[in-house]
JSON list of C-alpha atoms in Angstrom, two decimals:
[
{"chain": "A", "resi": 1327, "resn": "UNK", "atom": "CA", "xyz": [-8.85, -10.81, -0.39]},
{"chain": "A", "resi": 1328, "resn": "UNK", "atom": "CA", "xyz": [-5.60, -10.62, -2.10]},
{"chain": "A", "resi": 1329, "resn": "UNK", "atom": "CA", "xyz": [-4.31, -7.97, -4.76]},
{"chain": "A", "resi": 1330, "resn": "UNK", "atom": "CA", "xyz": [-1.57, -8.49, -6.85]},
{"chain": "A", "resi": 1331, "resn": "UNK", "atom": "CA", "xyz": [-0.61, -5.16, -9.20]},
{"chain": "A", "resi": 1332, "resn": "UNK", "atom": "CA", "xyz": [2.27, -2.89, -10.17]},
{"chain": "A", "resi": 1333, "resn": "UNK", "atom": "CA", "xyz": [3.47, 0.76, -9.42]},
{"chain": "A", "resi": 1334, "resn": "UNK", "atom": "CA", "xyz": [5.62, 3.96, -9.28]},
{"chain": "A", "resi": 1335, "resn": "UNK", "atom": "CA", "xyz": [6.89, 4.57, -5.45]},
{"chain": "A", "resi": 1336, "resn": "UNK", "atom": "CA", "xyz": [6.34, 7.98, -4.76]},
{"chain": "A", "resi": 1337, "resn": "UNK", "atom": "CA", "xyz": [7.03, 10.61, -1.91]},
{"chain": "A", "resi": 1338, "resn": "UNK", "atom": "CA", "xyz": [5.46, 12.66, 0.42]},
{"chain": "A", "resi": 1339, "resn": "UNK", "atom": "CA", "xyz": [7.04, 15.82, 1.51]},
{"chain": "A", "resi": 1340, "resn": "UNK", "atom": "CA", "xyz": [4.96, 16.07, 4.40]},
{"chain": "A", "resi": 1341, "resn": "UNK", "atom": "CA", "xyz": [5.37, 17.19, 8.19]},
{"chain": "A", "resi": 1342, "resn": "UNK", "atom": "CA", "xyz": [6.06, 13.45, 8.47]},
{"chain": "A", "resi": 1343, "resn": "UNK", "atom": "CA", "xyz": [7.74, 12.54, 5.19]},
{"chain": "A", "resi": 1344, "resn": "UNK", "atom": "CA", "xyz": [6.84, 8.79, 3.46]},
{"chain": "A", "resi": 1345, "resn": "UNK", "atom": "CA", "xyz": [7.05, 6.70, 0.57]},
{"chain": "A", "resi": 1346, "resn": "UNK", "atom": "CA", "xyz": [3.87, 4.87, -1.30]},
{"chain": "A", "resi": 1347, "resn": "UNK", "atom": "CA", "xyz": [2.47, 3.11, -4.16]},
{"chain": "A", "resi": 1348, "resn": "UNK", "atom": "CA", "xyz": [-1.15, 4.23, -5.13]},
{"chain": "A", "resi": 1349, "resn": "UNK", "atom": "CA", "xyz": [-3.63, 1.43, -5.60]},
{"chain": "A", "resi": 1350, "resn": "UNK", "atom": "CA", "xyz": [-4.75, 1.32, -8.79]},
{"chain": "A", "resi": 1351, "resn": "UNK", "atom": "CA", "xyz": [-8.22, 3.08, -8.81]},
{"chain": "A", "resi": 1352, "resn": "UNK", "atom": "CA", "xyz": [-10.34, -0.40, -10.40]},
{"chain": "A", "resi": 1353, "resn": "UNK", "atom": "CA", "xyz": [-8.91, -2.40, -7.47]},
{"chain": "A", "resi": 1354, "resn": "UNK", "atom": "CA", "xyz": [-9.36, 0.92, -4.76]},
{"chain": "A", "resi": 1355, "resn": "UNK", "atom": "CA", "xyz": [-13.05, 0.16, -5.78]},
{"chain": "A", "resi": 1356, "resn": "UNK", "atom": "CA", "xyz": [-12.73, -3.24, -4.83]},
{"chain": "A", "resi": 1357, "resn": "UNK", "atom": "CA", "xyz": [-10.94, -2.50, -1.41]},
{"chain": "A", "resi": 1358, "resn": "UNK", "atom": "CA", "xyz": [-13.91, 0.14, -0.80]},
{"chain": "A", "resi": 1359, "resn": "UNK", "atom": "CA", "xyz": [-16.41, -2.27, -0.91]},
{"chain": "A", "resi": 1360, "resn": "UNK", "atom": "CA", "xyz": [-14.62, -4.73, 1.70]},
{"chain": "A", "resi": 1361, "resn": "UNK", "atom": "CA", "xyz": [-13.51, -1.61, 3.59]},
{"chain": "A", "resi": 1362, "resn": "UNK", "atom": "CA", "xyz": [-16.74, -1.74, 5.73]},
{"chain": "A", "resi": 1363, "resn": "UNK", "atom": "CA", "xyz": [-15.55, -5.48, 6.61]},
{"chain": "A", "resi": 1364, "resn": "UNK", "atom": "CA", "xyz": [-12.34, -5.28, 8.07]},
{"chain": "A", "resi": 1365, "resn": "UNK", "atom": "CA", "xyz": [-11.41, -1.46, 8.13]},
{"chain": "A", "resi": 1366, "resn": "UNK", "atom": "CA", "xyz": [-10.46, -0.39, 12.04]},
{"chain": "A", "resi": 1367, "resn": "UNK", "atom": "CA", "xyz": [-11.58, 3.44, 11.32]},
{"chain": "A", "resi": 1368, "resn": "UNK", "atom": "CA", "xyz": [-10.70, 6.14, 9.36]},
{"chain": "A", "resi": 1369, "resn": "UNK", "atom": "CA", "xyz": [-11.34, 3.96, 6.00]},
{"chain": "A", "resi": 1370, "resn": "UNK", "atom": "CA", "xyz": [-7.82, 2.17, 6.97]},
{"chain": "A", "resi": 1371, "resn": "UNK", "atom": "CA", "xyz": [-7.77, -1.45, 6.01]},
{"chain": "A", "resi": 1372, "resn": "UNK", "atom": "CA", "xyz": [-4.68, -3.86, 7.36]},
{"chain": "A", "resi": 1373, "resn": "UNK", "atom": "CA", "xyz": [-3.10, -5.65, 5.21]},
{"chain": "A", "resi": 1374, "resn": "UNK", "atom": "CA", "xyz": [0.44, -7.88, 5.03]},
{"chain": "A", "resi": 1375, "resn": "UNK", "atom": "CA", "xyz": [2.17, -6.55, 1.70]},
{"chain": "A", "resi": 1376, "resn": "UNK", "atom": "CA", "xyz": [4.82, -7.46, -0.42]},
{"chain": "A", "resi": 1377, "resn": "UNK", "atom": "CA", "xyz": [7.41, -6.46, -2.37]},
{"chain": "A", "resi": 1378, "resn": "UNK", "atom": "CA", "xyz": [9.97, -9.00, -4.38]},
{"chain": "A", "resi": 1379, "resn": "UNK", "atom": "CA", "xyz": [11.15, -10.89, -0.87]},
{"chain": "A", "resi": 1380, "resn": "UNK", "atom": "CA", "xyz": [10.26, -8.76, 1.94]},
{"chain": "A", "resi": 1381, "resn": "UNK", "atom": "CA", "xyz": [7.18, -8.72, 3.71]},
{"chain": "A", "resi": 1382, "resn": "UNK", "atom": "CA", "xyz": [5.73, -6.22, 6.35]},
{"chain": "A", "resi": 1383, "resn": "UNK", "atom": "CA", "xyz": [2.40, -5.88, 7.66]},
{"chain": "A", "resi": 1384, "resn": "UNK", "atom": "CA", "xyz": [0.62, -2.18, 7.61]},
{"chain": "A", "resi": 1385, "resn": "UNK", "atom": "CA", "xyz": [-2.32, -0.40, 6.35]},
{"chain": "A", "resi": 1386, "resn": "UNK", "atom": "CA", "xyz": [-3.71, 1.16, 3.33]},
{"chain": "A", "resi": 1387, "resn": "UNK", "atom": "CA", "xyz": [-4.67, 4.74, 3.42]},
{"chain": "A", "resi": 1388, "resn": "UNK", "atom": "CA", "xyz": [-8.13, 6.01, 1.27]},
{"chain": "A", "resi": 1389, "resn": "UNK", "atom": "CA", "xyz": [-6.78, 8.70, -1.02]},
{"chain": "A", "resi": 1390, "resn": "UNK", "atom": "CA", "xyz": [-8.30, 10.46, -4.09]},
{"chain": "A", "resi": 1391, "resn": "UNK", "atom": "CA", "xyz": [-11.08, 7.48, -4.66]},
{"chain": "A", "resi": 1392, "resn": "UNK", "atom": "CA", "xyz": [-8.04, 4.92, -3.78]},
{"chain": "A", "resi": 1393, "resn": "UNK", "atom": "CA", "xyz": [-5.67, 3.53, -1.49]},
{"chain": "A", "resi": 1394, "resn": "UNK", "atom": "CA", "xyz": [-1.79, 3.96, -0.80]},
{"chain": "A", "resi": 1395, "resn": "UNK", "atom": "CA", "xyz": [0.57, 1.75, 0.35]},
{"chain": "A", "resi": 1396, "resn": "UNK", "atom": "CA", "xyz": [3.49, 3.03, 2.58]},
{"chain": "A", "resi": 1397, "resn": "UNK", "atom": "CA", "xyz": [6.51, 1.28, 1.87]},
{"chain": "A", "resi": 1398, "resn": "UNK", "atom": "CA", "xyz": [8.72, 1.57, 4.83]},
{"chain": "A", "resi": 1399, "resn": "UNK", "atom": "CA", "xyz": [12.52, 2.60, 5.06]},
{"chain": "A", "resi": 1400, "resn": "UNK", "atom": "CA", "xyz": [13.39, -0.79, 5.83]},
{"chain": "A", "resi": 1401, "resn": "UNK", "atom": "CA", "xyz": [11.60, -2.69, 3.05]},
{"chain": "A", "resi": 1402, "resn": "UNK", "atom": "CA", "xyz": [12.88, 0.07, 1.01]},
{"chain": "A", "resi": 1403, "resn": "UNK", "atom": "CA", "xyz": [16.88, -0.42, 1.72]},
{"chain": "A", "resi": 1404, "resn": "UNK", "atom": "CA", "xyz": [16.17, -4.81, 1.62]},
{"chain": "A", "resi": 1405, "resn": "UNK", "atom": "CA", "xyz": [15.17, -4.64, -1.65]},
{"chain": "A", "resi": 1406, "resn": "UNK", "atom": "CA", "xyz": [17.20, -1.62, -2.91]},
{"chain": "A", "resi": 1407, "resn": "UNK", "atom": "CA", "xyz": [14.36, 0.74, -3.93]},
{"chain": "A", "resi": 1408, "resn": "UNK", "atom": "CA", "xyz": [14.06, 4.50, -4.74]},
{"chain": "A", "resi": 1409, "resn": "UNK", "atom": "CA", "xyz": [11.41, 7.24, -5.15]},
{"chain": "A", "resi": 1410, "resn": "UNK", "atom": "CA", "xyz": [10.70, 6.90, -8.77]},
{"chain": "A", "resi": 1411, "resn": "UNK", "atom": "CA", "xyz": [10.45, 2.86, -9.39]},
{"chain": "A", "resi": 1412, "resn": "UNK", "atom": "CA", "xyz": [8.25, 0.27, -10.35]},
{"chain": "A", "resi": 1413, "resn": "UNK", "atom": "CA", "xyz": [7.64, -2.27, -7.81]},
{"chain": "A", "resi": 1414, "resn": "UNK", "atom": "CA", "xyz": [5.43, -5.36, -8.09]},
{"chain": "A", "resi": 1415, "resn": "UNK", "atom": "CA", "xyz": [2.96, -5.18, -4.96]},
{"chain": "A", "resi": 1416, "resn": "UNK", "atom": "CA", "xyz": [1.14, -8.19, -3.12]},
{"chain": "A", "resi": 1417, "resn": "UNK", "atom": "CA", "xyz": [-1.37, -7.18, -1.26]},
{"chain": "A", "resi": 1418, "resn": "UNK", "atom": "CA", "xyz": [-3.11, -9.78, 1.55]},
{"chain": "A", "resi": 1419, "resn": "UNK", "atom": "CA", "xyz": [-6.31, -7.74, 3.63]},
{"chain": "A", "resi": 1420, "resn": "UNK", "atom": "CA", "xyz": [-6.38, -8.95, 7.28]},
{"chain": "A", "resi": 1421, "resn": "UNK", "atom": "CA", "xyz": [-8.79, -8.48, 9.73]}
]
C-alpha cells in the first residue's frame, strides 16, 4: 500500500519531545483497515517514508482516528525543515 499526501510538521512537547505529520483522516481510514495486516502491536504499522530526497524507515502511530508520522532530526536537518511547514509525504506500508 502506498500513500502519497501533504502536511504541516508539528511538535510534541512531550517527556520525549518529536516532530510529525498527521495522516490525513480519509487515508487514516484506509491504514486502519490494513492495520490488522501488517501492524506489530499497539495499532503501529511500519512503513519506509519520504520526504523530497531522504528516506527513513519507521512507524505510524494511531492518533485521534489517524496516524502520525515522526519525522526524525536527521531527515529534518537533510532537507532543511522546521516545525510549522508543509512537506510532501510518501508513504510505503511494510510488513
Amino acid at each position: 500500500m502506498e500513500l502519497k499526501f501533504s502536511g504541516e510538521i508539528w511538535f510534541w512537547r512531550g517527556p520525549a519531545p518529536w516532530y510529525f505529520v498527521t495522516v490525513p483522516e480519509d487515508l487514516g481510514a484506509d491504514l486502519q483497515a490494513e492495520s490488522s495486516f501488517v501492524s506489530y502491536g499497539w495499532g503501529m504499522i511500519p512503513v519506509t517514508a519520504r520526504i523530497g530526497g531522504t528516506e527513513w524507515t519507521t512507524s505510524l502511530y494511531p492518533k485521534d482516528g489517524s496516524y502520525i508520522v515522526p519525522v526524525k532530526a536527521v531527515v529534518r536537518r537533510a532537507e532543511s525543515l522546521d516545525e510549522g511547514d508543509t512537506v510532501d509525504l510518501h508513504l510505503t506500508v511494510t510488513d
